[in-house]
CSV table of C-alpha atoms in Angstrom, one decimal:
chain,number,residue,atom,x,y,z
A,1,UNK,CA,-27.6,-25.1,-13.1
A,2,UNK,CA,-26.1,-28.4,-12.2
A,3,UNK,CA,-23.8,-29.2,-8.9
A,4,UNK,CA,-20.5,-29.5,-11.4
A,5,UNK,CA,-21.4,-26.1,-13.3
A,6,UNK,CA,-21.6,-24.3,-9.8
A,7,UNK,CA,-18.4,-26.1,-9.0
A,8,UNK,CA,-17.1,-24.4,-12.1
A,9,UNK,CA,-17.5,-20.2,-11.6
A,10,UNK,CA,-15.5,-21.3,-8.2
A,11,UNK,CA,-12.9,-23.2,-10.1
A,12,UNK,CA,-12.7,-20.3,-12.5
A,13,UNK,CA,-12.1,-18.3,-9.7
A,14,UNK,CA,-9.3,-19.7,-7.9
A,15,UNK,CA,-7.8,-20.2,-11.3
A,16,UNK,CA,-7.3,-16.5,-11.7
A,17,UNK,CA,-5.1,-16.1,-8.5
A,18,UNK,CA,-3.5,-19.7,-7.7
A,19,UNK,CA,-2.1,-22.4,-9.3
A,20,UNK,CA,-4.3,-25.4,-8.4
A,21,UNK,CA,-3.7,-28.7,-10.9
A,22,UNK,CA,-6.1,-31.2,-12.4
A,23,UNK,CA,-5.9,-33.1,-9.1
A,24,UNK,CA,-7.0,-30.1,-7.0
A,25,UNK,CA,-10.0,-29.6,-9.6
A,26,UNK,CA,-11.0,-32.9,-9.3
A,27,UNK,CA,-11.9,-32.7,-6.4
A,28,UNK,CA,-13.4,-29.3,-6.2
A,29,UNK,CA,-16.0,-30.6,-8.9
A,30,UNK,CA,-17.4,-33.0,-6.5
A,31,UNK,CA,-17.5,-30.4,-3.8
A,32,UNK,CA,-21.8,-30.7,-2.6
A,33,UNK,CA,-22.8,-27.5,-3.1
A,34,UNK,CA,-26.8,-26.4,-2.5
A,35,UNK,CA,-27.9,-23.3,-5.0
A,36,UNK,CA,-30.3,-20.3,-3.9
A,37,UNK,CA,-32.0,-17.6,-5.7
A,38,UNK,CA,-32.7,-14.3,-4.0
A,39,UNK,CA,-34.0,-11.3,-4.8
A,40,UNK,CA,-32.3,-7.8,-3.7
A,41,UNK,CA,-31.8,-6.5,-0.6
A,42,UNK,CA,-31.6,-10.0,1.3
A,43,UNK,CA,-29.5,-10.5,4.1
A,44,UNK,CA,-27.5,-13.7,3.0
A,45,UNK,CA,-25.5,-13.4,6.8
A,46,UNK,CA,-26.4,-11.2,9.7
A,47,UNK,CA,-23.8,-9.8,12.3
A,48,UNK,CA,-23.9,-11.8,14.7
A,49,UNK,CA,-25.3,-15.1,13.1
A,50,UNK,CA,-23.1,-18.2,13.6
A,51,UNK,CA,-23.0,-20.1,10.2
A,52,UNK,CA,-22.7,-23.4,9.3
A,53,UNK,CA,-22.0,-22.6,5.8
A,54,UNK,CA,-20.4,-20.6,3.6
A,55,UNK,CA,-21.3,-19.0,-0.2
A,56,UNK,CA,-19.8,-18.8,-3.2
A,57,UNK,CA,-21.5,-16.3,-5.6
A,58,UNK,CA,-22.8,-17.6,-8.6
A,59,UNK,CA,-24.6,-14.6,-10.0
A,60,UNK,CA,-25.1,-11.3,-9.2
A,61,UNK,CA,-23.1,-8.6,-6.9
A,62,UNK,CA,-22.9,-9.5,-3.0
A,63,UNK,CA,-22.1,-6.6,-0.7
A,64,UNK,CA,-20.1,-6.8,2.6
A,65,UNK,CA,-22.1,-4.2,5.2
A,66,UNK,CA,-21.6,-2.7,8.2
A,67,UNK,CA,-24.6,-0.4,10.2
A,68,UNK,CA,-23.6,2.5,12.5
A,69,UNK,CA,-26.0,2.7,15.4
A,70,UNK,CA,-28.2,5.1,13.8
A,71,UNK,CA,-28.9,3.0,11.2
A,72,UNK,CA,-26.4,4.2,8.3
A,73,UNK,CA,-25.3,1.8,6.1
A,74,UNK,CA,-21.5,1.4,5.1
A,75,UNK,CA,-20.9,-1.0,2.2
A,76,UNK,CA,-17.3,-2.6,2.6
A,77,UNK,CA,-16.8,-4.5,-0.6
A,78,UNK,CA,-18.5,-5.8,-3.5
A,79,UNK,CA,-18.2,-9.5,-4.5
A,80,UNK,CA,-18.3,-10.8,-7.6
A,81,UNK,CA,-19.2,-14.6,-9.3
A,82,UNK,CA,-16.6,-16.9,-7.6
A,83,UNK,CA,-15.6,-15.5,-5.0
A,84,UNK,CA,-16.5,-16.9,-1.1
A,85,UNK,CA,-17.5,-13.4,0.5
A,86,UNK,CA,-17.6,-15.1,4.2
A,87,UNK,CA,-14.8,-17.9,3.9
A,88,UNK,CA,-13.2,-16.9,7.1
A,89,UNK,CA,-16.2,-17.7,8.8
A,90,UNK,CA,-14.8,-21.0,9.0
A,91,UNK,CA,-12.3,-19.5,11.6
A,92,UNK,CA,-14.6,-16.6,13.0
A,93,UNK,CA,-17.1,-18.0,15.4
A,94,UNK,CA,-19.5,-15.4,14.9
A,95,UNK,CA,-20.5,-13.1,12.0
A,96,UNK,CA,-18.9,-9.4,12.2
A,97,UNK,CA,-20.7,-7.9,9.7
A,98,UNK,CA,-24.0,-8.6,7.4
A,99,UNK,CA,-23.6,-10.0,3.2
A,100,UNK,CA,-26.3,-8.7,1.5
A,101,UNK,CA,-27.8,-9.2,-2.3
A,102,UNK,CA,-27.2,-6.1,-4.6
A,103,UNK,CA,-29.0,-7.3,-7.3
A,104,UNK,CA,-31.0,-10.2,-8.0
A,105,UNK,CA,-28.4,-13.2,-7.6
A,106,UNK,CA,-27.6,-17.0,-7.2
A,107,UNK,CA,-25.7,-18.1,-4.4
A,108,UNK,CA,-24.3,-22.1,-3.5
A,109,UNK,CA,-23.8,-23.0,-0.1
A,110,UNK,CA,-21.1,-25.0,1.1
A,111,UNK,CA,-20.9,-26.9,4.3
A,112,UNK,CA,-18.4,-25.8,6.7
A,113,UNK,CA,-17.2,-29.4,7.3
A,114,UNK,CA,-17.1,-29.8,3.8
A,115,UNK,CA,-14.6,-27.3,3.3
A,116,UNK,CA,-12.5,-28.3,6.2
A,117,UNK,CA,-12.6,-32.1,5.8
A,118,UNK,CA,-11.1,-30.4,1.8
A,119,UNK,CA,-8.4,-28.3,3.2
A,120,UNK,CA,-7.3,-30.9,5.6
A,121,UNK,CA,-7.3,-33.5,2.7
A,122,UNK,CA,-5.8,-31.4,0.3
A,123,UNK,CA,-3.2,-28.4,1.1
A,124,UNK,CA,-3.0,-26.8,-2.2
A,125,UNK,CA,-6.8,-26.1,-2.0
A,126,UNK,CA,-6.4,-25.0,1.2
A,127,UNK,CA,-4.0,-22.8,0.0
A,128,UNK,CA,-5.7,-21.4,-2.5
A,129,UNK,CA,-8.4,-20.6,-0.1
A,130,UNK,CA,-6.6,-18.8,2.1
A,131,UNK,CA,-5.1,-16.9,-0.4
A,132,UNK,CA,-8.2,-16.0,-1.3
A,133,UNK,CA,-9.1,-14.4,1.9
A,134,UNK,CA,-5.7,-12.7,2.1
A,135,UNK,CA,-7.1,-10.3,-1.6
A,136,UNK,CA,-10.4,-9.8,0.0
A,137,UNK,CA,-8.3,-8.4,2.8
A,138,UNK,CA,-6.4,-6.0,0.1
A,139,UNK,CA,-9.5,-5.3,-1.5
A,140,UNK,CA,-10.5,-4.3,2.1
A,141,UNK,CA,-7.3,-1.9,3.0
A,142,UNK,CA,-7.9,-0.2,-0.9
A,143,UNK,CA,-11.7,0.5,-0.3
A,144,UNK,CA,-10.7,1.9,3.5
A,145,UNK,CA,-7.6,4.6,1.5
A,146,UNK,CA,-10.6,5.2,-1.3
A,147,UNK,CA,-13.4,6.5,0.4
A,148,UNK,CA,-11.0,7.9,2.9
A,149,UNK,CA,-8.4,9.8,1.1
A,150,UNK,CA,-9.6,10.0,-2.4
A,151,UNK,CA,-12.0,12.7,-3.7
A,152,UNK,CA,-15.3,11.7,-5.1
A,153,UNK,CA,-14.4,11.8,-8.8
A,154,UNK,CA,-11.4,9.4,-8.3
A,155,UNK,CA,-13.2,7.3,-5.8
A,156,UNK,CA,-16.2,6.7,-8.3
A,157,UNK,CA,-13.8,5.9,-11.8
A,158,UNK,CA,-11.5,3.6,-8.9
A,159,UNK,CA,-14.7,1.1,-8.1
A,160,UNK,CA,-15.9,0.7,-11.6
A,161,UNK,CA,-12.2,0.1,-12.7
A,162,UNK,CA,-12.2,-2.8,-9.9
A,163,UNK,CA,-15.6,-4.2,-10.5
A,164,UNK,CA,-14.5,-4.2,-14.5
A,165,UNK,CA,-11.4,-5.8,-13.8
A,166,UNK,CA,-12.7,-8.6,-11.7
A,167,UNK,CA,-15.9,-9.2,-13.3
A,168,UNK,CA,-13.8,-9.8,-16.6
A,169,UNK,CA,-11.5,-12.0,-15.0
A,170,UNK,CA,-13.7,-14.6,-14.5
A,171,UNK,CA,-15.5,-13.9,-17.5
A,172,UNK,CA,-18.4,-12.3,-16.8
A,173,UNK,CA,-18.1,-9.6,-19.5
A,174,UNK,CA,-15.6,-8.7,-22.0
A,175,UNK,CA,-13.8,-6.0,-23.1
A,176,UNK,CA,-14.6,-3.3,-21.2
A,177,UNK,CA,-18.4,-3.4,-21.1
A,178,UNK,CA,-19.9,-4.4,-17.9
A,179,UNK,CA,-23.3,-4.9,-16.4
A,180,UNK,CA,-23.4,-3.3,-12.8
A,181,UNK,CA,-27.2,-3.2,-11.9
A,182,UNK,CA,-26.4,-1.1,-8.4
A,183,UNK,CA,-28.7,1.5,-7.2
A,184,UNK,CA,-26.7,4.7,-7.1
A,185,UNK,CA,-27.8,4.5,-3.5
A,186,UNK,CA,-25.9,1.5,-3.1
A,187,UNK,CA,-22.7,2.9,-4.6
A,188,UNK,CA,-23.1,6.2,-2.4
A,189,UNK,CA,-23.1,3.7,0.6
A,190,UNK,CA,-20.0,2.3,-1.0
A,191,UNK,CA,-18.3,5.7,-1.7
A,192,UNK,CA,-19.2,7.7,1.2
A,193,UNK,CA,-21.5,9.5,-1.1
A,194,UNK,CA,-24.5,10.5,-1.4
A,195,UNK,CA,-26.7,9.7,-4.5
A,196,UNK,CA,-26.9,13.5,-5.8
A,197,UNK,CA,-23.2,13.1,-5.1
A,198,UNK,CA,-23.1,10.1,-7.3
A,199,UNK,CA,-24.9,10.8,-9.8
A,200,UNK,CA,-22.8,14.0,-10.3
A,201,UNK,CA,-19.9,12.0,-10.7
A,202,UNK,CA,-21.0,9.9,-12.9
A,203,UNK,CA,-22.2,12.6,-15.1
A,204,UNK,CA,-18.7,13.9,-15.2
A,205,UNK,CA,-17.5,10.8,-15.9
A,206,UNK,CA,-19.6,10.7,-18.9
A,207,UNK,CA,-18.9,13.8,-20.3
A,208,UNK,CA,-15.3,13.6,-20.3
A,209,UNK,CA,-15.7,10.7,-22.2
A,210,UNK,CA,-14.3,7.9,-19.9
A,211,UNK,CA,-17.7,6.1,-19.6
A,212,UNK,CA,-21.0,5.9,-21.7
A,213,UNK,CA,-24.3,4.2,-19.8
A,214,UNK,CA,-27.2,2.8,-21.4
A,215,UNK,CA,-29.1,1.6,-17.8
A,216,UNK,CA,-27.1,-0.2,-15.9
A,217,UNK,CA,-24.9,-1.2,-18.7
A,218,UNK,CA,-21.2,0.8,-18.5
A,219,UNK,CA,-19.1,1.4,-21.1
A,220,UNK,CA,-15.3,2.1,-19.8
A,221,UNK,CA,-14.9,4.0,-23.6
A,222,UNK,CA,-11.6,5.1,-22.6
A,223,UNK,CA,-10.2,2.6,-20.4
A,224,UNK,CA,-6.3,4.0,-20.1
A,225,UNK,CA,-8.4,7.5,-18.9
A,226,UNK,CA,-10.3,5.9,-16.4
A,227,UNK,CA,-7.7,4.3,-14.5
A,228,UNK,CA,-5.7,7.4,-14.3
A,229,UNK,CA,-8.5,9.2,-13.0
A,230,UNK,CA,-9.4,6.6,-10.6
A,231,UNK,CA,-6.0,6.3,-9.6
A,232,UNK,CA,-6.5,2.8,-10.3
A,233,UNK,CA,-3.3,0.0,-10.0
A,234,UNK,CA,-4.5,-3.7,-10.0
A,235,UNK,CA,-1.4,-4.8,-8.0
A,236,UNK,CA,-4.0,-4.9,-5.0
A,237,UNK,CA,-5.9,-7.6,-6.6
A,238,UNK,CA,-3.3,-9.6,-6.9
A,239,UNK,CA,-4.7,-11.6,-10.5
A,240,UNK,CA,-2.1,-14.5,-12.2
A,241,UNK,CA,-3.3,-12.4,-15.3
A,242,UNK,CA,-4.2,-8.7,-14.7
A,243,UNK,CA,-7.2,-7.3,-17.7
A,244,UNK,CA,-5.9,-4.4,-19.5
């Protein structure tokens, strides 16, 4: 995958929530960016770490984690191809929390001075960014009333709504067919579940007829069903073009 292609999924990305012009994409084509491979389970940024860089995800699902001090693991938000999970690391001196790999994924790293020599240069990009960081925040404040005030069913058909919804906005699938190669322990970490509790869920998901899974391949077979029993609005996500 070449420098410009890279360029590209973030282009795609910001497309979907700003209005940046041929100008702004210009010059985000020419942005240097330096591509990685890793496997699952690697900690991309540690707690505490003081970066240089920042990532865009390429391919694969990124998780935002937290660790209580006996070692339980919190996930906080998945990202998706596009997005810059730790972009406010160019205002945070130090790392709050760690970015770890989901699955097997492809990450390009972007210099910090690089980005701000960008957003100096060009406001609209900068922008763009910060907008950015504003829907991970919403994404954020939804994941916080999910696990906290929804019940397992509706927490589980709310996250595969999301990660359908913003997976197909920057056209990773289509339709309503996904490919979310999570551990169920991973999504219990994300739900506040655990994996018998998961997979419970999921199995009532199923037989209702809201979802069908071959693997890690999920069907949303009855999309208007799932969103109401996730409770799911996509208002939080704040997309130019919301996926029905």
């Amino acid at each position: 995958m070449s420098p410009t292609s890279s360029s590209d999924v973030l282009i795609r990305k910001l497309q979907t929530i700003s209005d940046i012009r041929e100008a702004e994409i210009r010059v985000l084509k020419n942005i240097p960016i330096q591509e990685k491979d890793f496997l699952v389970n690697h900690d991309l940024v540690r707690e505490g770490d003081q970066p240089v860089y920042s990532f865009v995800v390429l391919e694969g699902l990124i998780g935002s984690t937290k660790y209580t001090g006996e070692g339980k693991r919190q996930i906080t938000s998945f990202f998706v191809a596009g997005d810059i999970p730790d972009l406010h690391g160019l205002h945070l001196s130090v790392m709050d929390c760690n970015f770890s790999t989901l699955t097997p994924a492809r990450v390009g790293f972007i210099r910090h001075d690089a980005l701000r020599s960008i957003c100096d240069q060009h406001p609209r990009i900068a922008a763009a960014f910060w907008r950015s960081t504003l829907i991970d925040a919403a994404i954020y404040r939804e994941w916080v009333t999910n696990v906290g005030r929804r019940e397992a069913y509706t927490r589980m058909a709310h996250i595969l709504c999301e990660l359908i919804c913003r997976m197909r906005s920057v056209g990773r699938i289509e339709d309503h067919v996904a490919d979310i190669p999570i551990t169920q322990a991973a999504l219990g970490d994300a739900l506040g579940l655990s994996t018998v509790h998961v997979n419970r869920m999921l199995q009532e998901l199923r037989r209702e007829g809201l979802i069908a899974t071959t693997g890690s391949r999920v069907h949303a077979r009855d999309w208007a069903g799932l969103t109401r029993a996730g409770d799911f609005d996509t208002t939080y996500l704040h997309q130019k073009n919301p996926a029905d």
